[in-house]
CSV table of C-alpha atoms in Angstrom, one decimal:
chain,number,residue,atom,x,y,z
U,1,UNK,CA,15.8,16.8,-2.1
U,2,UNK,CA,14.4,14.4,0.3
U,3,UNK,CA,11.6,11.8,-0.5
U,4,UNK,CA,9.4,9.3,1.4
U,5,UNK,CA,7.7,6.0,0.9
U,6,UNK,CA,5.3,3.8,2.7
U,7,UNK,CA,5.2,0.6,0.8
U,8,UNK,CA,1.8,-0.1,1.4
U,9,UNK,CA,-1.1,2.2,0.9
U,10,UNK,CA,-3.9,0.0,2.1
U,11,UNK,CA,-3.7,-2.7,5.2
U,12,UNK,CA,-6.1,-4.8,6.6
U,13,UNK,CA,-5.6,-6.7,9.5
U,14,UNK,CA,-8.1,-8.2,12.4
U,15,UNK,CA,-7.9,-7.6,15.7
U,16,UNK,CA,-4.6,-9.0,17.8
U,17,UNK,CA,-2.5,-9.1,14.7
U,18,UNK,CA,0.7,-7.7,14.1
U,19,UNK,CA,1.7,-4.6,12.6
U,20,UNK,CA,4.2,-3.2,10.5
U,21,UNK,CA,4.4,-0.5,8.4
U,22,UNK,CA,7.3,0.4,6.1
U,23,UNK,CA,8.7,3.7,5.4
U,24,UNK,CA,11.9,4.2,3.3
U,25,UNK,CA,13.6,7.8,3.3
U,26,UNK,CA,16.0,9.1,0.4
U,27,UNK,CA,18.3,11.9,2.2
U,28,UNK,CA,21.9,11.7,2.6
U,29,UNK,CA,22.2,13.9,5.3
U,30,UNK,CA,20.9,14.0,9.4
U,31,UNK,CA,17.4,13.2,9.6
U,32,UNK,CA,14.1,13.4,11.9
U,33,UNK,CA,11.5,10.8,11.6
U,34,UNK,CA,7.6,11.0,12.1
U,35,UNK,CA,4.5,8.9,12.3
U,36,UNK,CA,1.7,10.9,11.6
U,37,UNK,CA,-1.6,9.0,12.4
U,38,UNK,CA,-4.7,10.9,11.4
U,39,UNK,CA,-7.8,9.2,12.9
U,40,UNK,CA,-11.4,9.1,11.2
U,41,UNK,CA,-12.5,12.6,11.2
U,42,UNK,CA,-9.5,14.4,13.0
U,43,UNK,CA,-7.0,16.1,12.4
U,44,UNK,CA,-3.2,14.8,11.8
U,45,UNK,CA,-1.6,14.0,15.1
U,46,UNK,CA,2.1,12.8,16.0
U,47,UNK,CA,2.1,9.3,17.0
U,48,UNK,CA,6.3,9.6,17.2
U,49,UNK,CA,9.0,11.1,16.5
U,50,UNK,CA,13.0,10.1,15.9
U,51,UNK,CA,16.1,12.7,16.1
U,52,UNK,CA,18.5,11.3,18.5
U,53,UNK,CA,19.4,8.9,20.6
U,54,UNK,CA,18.2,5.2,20.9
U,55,UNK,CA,16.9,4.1,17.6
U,56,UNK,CA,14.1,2.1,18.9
U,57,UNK,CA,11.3,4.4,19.6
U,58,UNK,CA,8.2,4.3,21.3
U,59,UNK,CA,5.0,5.8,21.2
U,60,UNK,CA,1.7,6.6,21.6
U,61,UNK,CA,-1.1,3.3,22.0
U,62,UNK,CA,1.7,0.6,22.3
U,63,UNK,CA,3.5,2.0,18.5
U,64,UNK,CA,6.8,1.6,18.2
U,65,UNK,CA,9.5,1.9,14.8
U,66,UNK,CA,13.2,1.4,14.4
U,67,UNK,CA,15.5,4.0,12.4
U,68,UNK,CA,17.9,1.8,10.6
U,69,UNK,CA,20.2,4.1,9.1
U,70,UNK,CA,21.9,1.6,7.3
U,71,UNK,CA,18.4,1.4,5.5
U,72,UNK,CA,17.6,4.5,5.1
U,73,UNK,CA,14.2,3.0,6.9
U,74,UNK,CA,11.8,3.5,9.8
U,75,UNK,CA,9.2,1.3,9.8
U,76,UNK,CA,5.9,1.4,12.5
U,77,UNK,CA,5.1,-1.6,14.7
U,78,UNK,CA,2.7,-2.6,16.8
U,79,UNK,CA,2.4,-6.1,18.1
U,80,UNK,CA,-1.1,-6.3,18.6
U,81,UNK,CA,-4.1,-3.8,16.6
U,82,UNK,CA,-7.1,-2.9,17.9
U,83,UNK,CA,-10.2,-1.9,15.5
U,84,UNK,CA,-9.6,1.5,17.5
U,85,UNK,CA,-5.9,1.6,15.5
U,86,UNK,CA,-7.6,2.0,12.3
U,87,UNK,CA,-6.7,5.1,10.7
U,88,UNK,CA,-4.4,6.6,7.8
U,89,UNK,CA,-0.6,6.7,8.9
U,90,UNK,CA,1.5,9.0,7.6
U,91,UNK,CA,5.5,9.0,7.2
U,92,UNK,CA,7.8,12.1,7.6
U,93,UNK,CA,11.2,13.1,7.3
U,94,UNK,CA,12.6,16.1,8.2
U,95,UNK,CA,16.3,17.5,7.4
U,96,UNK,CA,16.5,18.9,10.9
U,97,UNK,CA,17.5,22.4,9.4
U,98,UNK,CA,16.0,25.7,10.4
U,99,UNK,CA,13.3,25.7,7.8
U,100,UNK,CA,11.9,22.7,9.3
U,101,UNK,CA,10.1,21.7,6.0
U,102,UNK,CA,8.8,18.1,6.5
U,103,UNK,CA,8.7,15.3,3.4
U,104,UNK,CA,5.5,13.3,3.6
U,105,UNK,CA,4.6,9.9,2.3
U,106,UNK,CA,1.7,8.9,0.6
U,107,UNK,CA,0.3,7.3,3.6
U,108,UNK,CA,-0.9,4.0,4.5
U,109,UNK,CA,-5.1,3.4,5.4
U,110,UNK,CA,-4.8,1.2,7.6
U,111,UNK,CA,-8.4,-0.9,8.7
U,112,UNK,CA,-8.9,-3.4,11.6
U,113,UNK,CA,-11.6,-5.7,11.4
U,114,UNK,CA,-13.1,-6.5,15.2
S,1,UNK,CA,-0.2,19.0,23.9
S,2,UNK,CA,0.2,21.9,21.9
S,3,UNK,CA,-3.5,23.0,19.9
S,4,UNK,CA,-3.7,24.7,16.2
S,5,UNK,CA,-7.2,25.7,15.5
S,6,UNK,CA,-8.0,26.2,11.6
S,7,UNK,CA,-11.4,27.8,10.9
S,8,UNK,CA,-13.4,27.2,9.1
S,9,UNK,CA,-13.9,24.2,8.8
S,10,UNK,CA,-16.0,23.5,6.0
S,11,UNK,CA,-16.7,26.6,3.6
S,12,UNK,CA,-18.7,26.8,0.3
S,13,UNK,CA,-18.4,29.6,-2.1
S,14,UNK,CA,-19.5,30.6,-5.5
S,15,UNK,CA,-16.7,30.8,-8.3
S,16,UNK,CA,-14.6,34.0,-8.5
S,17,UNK,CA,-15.3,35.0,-4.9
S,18,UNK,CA,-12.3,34.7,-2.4
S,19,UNK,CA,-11.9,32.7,0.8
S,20,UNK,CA,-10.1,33.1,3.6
S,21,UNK,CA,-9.1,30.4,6.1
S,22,UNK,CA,-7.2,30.9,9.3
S,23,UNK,CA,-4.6,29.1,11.2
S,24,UNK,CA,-4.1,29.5,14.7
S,25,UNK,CA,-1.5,28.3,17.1
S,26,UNK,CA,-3.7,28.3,20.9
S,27,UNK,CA,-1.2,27.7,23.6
S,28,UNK,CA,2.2,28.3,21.8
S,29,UNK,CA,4.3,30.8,19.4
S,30,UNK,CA,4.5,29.7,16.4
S,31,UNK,CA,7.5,31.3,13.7
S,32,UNK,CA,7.1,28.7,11.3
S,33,UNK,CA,3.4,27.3,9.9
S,34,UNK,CA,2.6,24.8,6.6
S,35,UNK,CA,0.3,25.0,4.4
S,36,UNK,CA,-0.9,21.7,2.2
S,37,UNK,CA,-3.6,20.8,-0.1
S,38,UNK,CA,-5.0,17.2,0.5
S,39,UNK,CA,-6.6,15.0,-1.9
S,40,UNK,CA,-8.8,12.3,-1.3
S,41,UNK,CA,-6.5,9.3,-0.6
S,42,UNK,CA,-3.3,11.4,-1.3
S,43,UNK,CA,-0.7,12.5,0.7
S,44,UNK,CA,-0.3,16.3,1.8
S,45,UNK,CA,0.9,18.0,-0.8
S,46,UNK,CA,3.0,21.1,0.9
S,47,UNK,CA,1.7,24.8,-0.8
S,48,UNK,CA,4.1,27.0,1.3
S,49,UNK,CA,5.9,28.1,4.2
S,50,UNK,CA,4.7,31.1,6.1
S,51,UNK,CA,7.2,33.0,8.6
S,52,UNK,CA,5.9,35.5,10.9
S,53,UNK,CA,7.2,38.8,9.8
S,54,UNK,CA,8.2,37.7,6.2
S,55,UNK,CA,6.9,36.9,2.9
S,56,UNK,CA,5.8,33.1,2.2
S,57,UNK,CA,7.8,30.5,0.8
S,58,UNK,CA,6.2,28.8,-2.2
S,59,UNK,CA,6.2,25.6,-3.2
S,60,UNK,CA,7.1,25.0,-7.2
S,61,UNK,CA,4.0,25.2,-9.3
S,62,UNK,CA,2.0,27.0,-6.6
S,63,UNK,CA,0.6,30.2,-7.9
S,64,UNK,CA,1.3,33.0,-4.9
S,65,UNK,CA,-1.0,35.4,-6.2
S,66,UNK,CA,-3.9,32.8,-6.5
S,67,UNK,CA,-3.0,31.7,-2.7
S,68,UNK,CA,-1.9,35.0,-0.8
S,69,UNK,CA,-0.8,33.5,2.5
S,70,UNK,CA,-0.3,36.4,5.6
S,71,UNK,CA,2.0,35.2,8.9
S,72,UNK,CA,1.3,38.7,10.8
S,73,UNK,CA,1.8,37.3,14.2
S,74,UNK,CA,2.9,34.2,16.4
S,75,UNK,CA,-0.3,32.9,16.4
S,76,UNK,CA,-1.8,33.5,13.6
S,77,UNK,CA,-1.3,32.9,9.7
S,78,UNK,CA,-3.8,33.0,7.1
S,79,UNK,CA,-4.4,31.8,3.5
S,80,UNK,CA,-6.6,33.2,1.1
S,81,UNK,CA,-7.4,31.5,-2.1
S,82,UNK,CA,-8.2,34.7,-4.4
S,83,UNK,CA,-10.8,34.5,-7.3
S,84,UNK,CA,-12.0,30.6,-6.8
S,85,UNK,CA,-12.4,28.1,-9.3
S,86,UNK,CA,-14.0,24.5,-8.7
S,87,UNK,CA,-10.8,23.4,-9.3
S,88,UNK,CA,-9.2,24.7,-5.9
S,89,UNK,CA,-11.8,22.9,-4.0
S,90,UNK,CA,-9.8,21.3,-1.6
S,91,UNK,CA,-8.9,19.6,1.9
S,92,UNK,CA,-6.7,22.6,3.2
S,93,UNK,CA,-4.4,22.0,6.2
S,94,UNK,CA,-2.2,23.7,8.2
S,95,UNK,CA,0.7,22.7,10.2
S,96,UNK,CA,2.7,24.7,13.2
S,97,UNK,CA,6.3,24.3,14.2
S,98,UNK,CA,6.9,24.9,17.8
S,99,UNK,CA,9.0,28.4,18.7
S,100,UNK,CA,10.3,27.0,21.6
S,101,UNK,CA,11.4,23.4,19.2
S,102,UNK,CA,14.9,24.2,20.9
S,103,UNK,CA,16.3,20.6,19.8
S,104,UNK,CA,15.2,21.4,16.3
S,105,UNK,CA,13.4,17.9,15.4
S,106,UNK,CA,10.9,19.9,13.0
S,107,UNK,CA,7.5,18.2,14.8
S,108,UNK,CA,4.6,19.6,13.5
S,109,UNK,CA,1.0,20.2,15.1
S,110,UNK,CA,-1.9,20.3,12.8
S,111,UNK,CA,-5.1,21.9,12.3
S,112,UNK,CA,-8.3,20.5,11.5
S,113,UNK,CA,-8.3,20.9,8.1
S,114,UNK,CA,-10.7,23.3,6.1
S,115,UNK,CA,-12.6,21.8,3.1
S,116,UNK,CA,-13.5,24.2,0.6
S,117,UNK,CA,-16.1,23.4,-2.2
S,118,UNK,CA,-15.9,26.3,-4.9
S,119,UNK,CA,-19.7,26.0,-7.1
């Protein structure tokens, strides 16, 4: 069975800092990676997304995160949060099979002071 | 980006009544759809998978016949949480897999949510 953790559940950071957000995976096997963000009142939305190809990924609002498979990690990073960033991020794996069936973490609440 | 409606979105009911909440994939085909439960400050905790055509997939320790889940079309799947109890109020959310997710990388689009309040 696959599993997910976000090492962090609650962040605060001011405005212009640095993020990074970890998220460690327990599967053996190929994987897709997610960021999930889910914004103050809105539904969950994919901020990015990992199954092939270079692991440096980028996405939405300046986010980036790194598979290392060597790790087993794939941590968020953003070099500089706005107060608009702050929101509850969510971690997920996949096994890339049919069923699609996605592994969450607990999440991380992350709050940016202005 | 592809849109997955959930209504309704907030719902109160009395205790023993049943609720329905729908799940509805707007501008794509949808085989595959998620149901979770969400606590407050929790992670999604995944209920079941519904197929279109097929019976649900339930997670362990998820009572099938106290959440009645119904994939009828592409579009459209639907839970139902049969004879309520306070204890199923809950942030309910639904997820949607792509049909056309050709490179199979699993991405899910998400509803709004539907919070139920049983009384």
């Amino acid at each position: 069975a696959q599993s997910v953790s976000q090492h962090n559940h609650h962040v605060i950071l001011s405005e212009a800092a640095s993020l990074e957000l970890g998220c460690n995976y327990s599967y053996g096997g190929t994987v897709n990676l997610f960021w999930y963000v889910q914004y103050p009142g809105q539904h969950l939305q994919l901020l990015l997304k990992y199954f092939s190809g270079d692991p440096l990924v980028k996405g939405i609002k300046g986010f980036e995160a790194e598979f290392i498979k060597s790790k087993f990690s794939f941590n968020l990073r953003k070099p500089s949060v706005q107060w608009s960033d702050t929101a509850e991020y969510f971690c997920a794996v996949n096994a890339g099979t049919n069923a699609g069936k996605s592994t969450f973490g607990d999440g991380t609440t992350l709050t940016v002071k202005p | 980006g592809a849109v997955v409606s959930q209504h309704p979105s907030r719902v109160i009911c009395k205790s023993g009544t049943s609720v329905k909440i729908e799940c509805r994939s707007l501008d794509f085909q949808a085989t595959t759809m998620f149901w979770y439960r969400q606590f407050p400050k929790q992670s999604l905790m995944l209920m079941a998978t519904s197929n279109e055509g097929s019976k649900a997939t339930y997670e362990q320790g998820v009572e099938k016949d106290k959440f009645l889940i119904n994939h009828a079309s592409l579009t459209l799947s639907t839970l139902t949480v049969t004879s309520a109890h306070p204890e199923d109020s809950s942030f309910y959310i639904c997820s949607a897999r792509d049909f056309a997710d050709h490179l199979n990388t699993g991405e899910l689009f998400f509803g709004e949510g539907s919070r139920l309040t049983v009384l």
